[in-house]
Amino acid sequence: MTTFNGSGYDPAAFILIGFPGLESSHTWIAIPLCCMYTFAILGNCAIMYIIKVESSLHEPMYLFLAILAAIDILISSSTMPKILILLWFDVTEISFNGCLVQMFLIHSLSAMESTVLLAMAFDRYVAICNPLRHSSILTKKRIAIIGIVSILRGSMFFAPLPVLIKRLPFCRSKVLSHSYCVHQDVMRLACADTTPNIVYGLAAILFVMGVDALLISLSYVMILKTVCGLSRKESWKALNTCISHVSAVLIFYIPLIGLSVVHRFGDPSSPTVHIVMGDIYLFVPPVLNPVVYSIKTKKIRMKIMNLCQQRRYICF
């Protein structure tokens, strides 16, 4: 039900949308999304399992990769089940509190992923620029601390967003422009001054993703500076260890920047573009990260092939 006040009401639920104009195709659209979700879960679980059982992979880069895989699973699971229910069964409502929880999870987990990518960049910097101290700087204890810091950092910076939304009255349409809840989308439905939401949301993005992107770029500037002083063979070998991480950074930040550009400069009359960009931002990184690291890491690739062969042998 709704609670009325002097300037509006707090909705009992928001309305999520699928793909406007393609309602008749929602069932078919859900199939590739379901496949992506399944692949993301299986791929990231496989990465975590292989790193756990393969002692030779108990190195900082792969331990950070395991943390990244866990975050990707949580991001996918916080949104995709609800989207599939929406597309397959046309259940469009999401409760107000459920929307706030989903919003917090999406933003905080994205911030955690950004922090882990920064930690991985630091790992590559130390491994290439100061290899003799790599094992003494990035100990397992410090890696665990970095993991905890990433959780606290993401939670602390984005916990105020649901609180800021909670204080707003809503008197406009309850229809969101995505298949999930994000701060900027819920905020636009309020019928009160949203300046605090805008300022804090922008500040949080800049102090987390913005600072991380800057430090990641700086770390690679230092890496390139060091690599330029090496022989051609050594420089290629050093850069080759960074390809997977650079790919993961691009997979994360390019959709984020694209979504921001679409929200800022996109045509409001073409909501499908906003929806597709939002879906790419949330669902493509969890799918592609296991692929990238499986292709570029021989030990992970061979272990996955062995697991597939064992599974096929059991089936037959």
Short mmCIF file of N, CA and C in Angstrom, two decimals, residues 55-124:
data_model
loop_
_atom_site.label_atom_id
_atom_site.label_comp_id
_atom_site.label_asym_id
_atom_site.label_seq_id
_atom_site.Cartn_x
_atom_site.Cartn_y
_atom_site.Cartn_z
N SER A 55 47.56 -25.44 -6.11
CA SER A 55 48.46 -24.71 -5.20
C SER A 55 49.38 -23.76 -5.95
N SER A 56 49.71 -24.08 -7.20
CA SER A 56 50.60 -23.20 -7.97
C SER A 56 49.93 -21.87 -8.32
N LEU A 57 48.61 -21.80 -8.16
CA LEU A 57 47.89 -20.56 -8.45
C LEU A 57 47.63 -19.73 -7.19
N HIS A 58 48.21 -20.12 -6.08
CA HIS A 58 48.04 -19.36 -4.84
C HIS A 58 49.01 -18.18 -4.82
N GLU A 59 48.91 -17.37 -5.85
CA GLU A 59 49.72 -16.16 -5.99
C GLU A 59 48.79 -14.96 -5.96
N PRO A 60 49.34 -13.77 -5.66
CA PRO A 60 48.48 -12.58 -5.52
C PRO A 60 47.54 -12.34 -6.69
N MET A 61 48.06 -12.44 -7.93
CA MET A 61 47.23 -12.15 -9.09
C MET A 61 46.01 -13.06 -9.14
N TYR A 62 46.21 -14.35 -8.87
CA TYR A 62 45.11 -15.31 -8.97
C TYR A 62 44.19 -15.25 -7.75
N LEU A 63 44.73 -14.90 -6.59
CA LEU A 63 43.88 -14.72 -5.42
C LEU A 63 42.96 -13.52 -5.61
N PHE A 64 43.50 -12.45 -6.20
CA PHE A 64 42.65 -11.31 -6.54
C PHE A 64 41.61 -11.71 -7.59
N LEU A 65 42.02 -12.56 -8.53
CA LEU A 65 41.08 -13.04 -9.54
C LEU A 65 39.93 -13.82 -8.91
N ALA A 66 40.24 -14.61 -7.88
CA ALA A 66 39.19 -15.36 -7.18
C ALA A 66 38.21 -14.41 -6.51
N ILE A 67 38.72 -13.33 -5.92
CA ILE A 67 37.84 -12.33 -5.30
C ILE A 67 36.98 -11.67 -6.37
N LEU A 68 37.60 -11.35 -7.51
CA LEU A 68 36.86 -10.74 -8.62
C LEU A 68 35.75 -11.67 -9.11
N ALA A 69 36.04 -12.95 -9.21
CA ALA A 69 35.04 -13.93 -9.65
C ALA A 69 33.86 -13.99 -8.68
N ALA A 70 34.16 -13.95 -7.38
CA ALA A 70 33.09 -13.97 -6.37
C ALA A 70 32.19 -12.74 -6.50
N ILE A 71 32.80 -11.58 -6.74
CA ILE A 71 32.02 -10.36 -6.90
C ILE A 71 31.15 -10.43 -8.15
N ASP A 72 31.69 -10.98 -9.23
CA ASP A 72 30.92 -11.12 -10.47
C ASP A 72 29.70 -12.02 -10.27
N ILE A 73 29.87 -13.07 -9.49
CA ILE A 73 28.74 -13.96 -9.20
C ILE A 73 27.66 -13.21 -8.43
N LEU A 74 28.07 -12.42 -7.45
CA LEU A 74 27.11 -11.68 -6.63
C LEU A 74 26.38 -10.61 -7.46
N ILE A 75 27.11 -9.92 -8.33
CA ILE A 75 26.48 -8.90 -9.17
C ILE A 75 25.44 -9.53 -10.09
N SER A 76 25.80 -10.64 -10.72
CA SER A 76 24.85 -11.31 -11.61
C SER A 76 23.63 -11.80 -10.85
N SER A 77 23.86 -12.38 -9.68
CA SER A 77 22.76 -12.97 -8.92
C SER A 77 21.86 -11.93 -8.27
N SER A 78 22.35 -10.71 -8.12
CA SER A 78 21.53 -9.66 -7.51
C SER A 78 20.52 -9.07 -8.49
N THR A 79 20.69 -9.34 -9.78
CA THR A 79 19.82 -8.73 -10.78
C THR A 79 19.18 -9.72 -11.74
N MET A 80 19.95 -10.68 -12.23
CA MET A 80 19.47 -11.52 -13.33
C MET A 80 18.24 -12.35 -12.99
N PRO A 81 18.15 -12.99 -11.81
CA PRO A 81 16.93 -13.77 -11.53
C PRO A 81 15.66 -12.94 -11.63
N LYS A 82 15.68 -11.71 -11.11
CA LYS A 82 14.51 -10.85 -11.19
C LYS A 82 14.20 -10.47 -12.64
N ILE A 83 15.22 -10.23 -13.43
CA ILE A 83 15.02 -9.88 -14.83
C ILE A 83 14.41 -11.04 -15.60
N LEU A 84 14.89 -12.25 -15.34
CA LEU A 84 14.35 -13.42 -16.03
C LEU A 84 12.88 -13.64 -15.64
N ILE A 85 12.55 -13.42 -14.38
CA ILE A 85 11.15 -13.52 -13.94
C ILE A 85 10.29 -12.49 -14.66
N LEU A 86 10.84 -11.29 -14.81
CA LEU A 86 10.12 -10.22 -15.51
C LEU A 86 9.86 -10.60 -16.97
N LEU A 87 10.88 -11.11 -17.64
CA LEU A 87 10.76 -11.41 -19.06
C LEU A 87 9.92 -12.65 -19.33
N TRP A 88 10.05 -13.66 -18.48
CA TRP A 88 9.33 -14.91 -18.72
C TRP A 88 7.89 -14.90 -18.18
N PHE A 89 7.72 -14.26 -17.00
CA PHE A 89 6.41 -14.34 -16.35
C PHE A 89 5.71 -12.99 -16.23
N ASP A 90 6.33 -11.94 -16.78
CA ASP A 90 5.74 -10.60 -16.79
C ASP A 90 5.44 -10.10 -15.37
N VAL A 91 6.28 -10.46 -14.42
CA VAL A 91 6.16 -9.96 -13.04
C VAL A 91 7.02 -8.70 -12.95
N THR A 92 6.40 -7.55 -13.10
CA THR A 92 7.14 -6.30 -13.26
C THR A 92 7.38 -5.56 -11.95
N GLU A 93 6.66 -5.89 -10.90
CA GLU A 93 6.78 -5.13 -9.65
C GLU A 93 7.98 -5.57 -8.83
N ILE A 94 8.59 -4.60 -8.19
CA ILE A 94 9.62 -4.86 -7.19
C ILE A 94 9.32 -3.96 -6.00
N SER A 95 9.32 -4.51 -4.81
CA SER A 95 8.95 -3.72 -3.64
C SER A 95 9.93 -2.58 -3.43
N PHE A 96 9.44 -1.55 -2.73
CA PHE A 96 10.27 -0.37 -2.48
C PHE A 96 11.56 -0.75 -1.76
N ASN A 97 11.44 -1.54 -0.67
CA ASN A 97 12.63 -1.94 0.09
C ASN A 97 13.49 -2.90 -0.72
N GLY A 98 12.84 -3.78 -1.50
CA GLY A 98 13.60 -4.68 -2.36
C GLY A 98 14.39 -3.92 -3.39
N CYS A 99 13.81 -2.85 -3.91
CA CYS A 99 14.50 -2.00 -4.88
C CYS A 99 15.72 -1.33 -4.25
N LEU A 100 15.56 -0.86 -3.00
CA LEU A 100 16.67 -0.21 -2.32
C LEU A 100 17.81 -1.19 -2.06
N VAL A 101 17.46 -2.42 -1.69
CA VAL A 101 18.49 -3.44 -1.46
C VAL A 101 19.23 -3.75 -2.74
N GLN A 102 18.49 -3.93 -3.83
CA GLN A 102 19.12 -4.22 -5.12
C GLN A 102 20.00 -3.06 -5.57
N MET A 103 19.53 -1.85 -5.37
CA MET A 103 20.30 -0.67 -5.73
C MET A 103 21.62 -0.64 -4.96
N PHE A 104 21.57 -0.89 -3.66
CA PHE A 104 22.78 -0.90 -2.84
C PHE A 104 23.75 -1.97 -3.31
N LEU A 105 23.23 -3.16 -3.60
CA LEU A 105 24.10 -4.26 -4.03
C LEU A 105 24.78 -3.94 -5.35
N ILE A 106 24.03 -3.40 -6.31
CA ILE A 106 24.61 -3.10 -7.62
C ILE A 106 25.74 -2.08 -7.49
N HIS A 107 25.49 -0.99 -6.77
CA HIS A 107 26.50 0.07 -6.68
C HIS A 107 27.68 -0.34 -5.80
N SER A 108 27.41 -0.99 -4.67
CA SER A 108 28.51 -1.36 -3.77
C SER A 108 29.37 -2.46 -4.37
N LEU A 109 28.76 -3.45 -5.02
CA LEU A 109 29.54 -4.52 -5.64
C LEU A 109 30.36 -4.00 -6.81
N SER A 110 29.82 -3.05 -7.57
CA SER A 110 30.59 -2.42 -8.65
C SER A 110 31.81 -1.70 -8.08
N ALA A 111 31.62 -1.02 -6.94
CA ALA A 111 32.75 -0.34 -6.30
C ALA A 111 33.78 -1.34 -5.81
N MET A 112 33.32 -2.48 -5.28
CA MET A 112 34.26 -3.52 -4.83
C MET A 112 35.05 -4.07 -6.01
N GLU A 113 34.39 -4.27 -7.13
CA GLU A 113 35.08 -4.78 -8.32
C GLU A 113 36.13 -3.78 -8.79
N SER A 114 35.80 -2.50 -8.75
CA SER A 114 36.75 -1.47 -9.14
C SER A 114 37.97 -1.49 -8.21
N THR A 115 37.74 -1.68 -6.91
CA THR A 115 38.83 -1.72 -5.94
C THR A 115 39.74 -2.92 -6.19
N VAL A 116 39.15 -4.07 -6.49
CA VAL A 116 39.94 -5.28 -6.77
C VAL A 116 40.76 -5.10 -8.04
N LEU A 117 40.18 -4.47 -9.07
CA LEU A 117 40.93 -4.20 -10.29
C LEU A 117 42.13 -3.28 -10.00
N LEU A 118 41.95 -2.33 -9.09
CA LEU A 118 43.06 -1.47 -8.69
C LEU A 118 44.13 -2.29 -7.98
N ALA A 119 43.71 -3.19 -7.09
CA ALA A 119 44.66 -4.05 -6.38
C ALA A 119 45.44 -4.93 -7.36
N MET A 120 44.77 -5.41 -8.38
CA MET A 120 45.43 -6.23 -9.39
C MET A 120 46.43 -5.41 -10.19
N ALA A 121 46.10 -4.14 -10.44
CA ALA A 121 47.05 -3.25 -11.12
C ALA A 121 48.28 -3.02 -10.26
N PHE A 122 48.08 -2.87 -8.95
CA PHE A 122 49.21 -2.71 -8.02
C PHE A 122 50.07 -3.97 -8.01
N ASP A 123 49.42 -5.12 -8.07
CA ASP A 123 50.15 -6.39 -8.13
C ASP A 123 51.03 -6.44 -9.37
N ARG A 124 50.50 -6.06 -10.53
CA ARG A 124 51.29 -6.06 -11.75
C ARG A 124 52.44 -5.04 -11.66
#
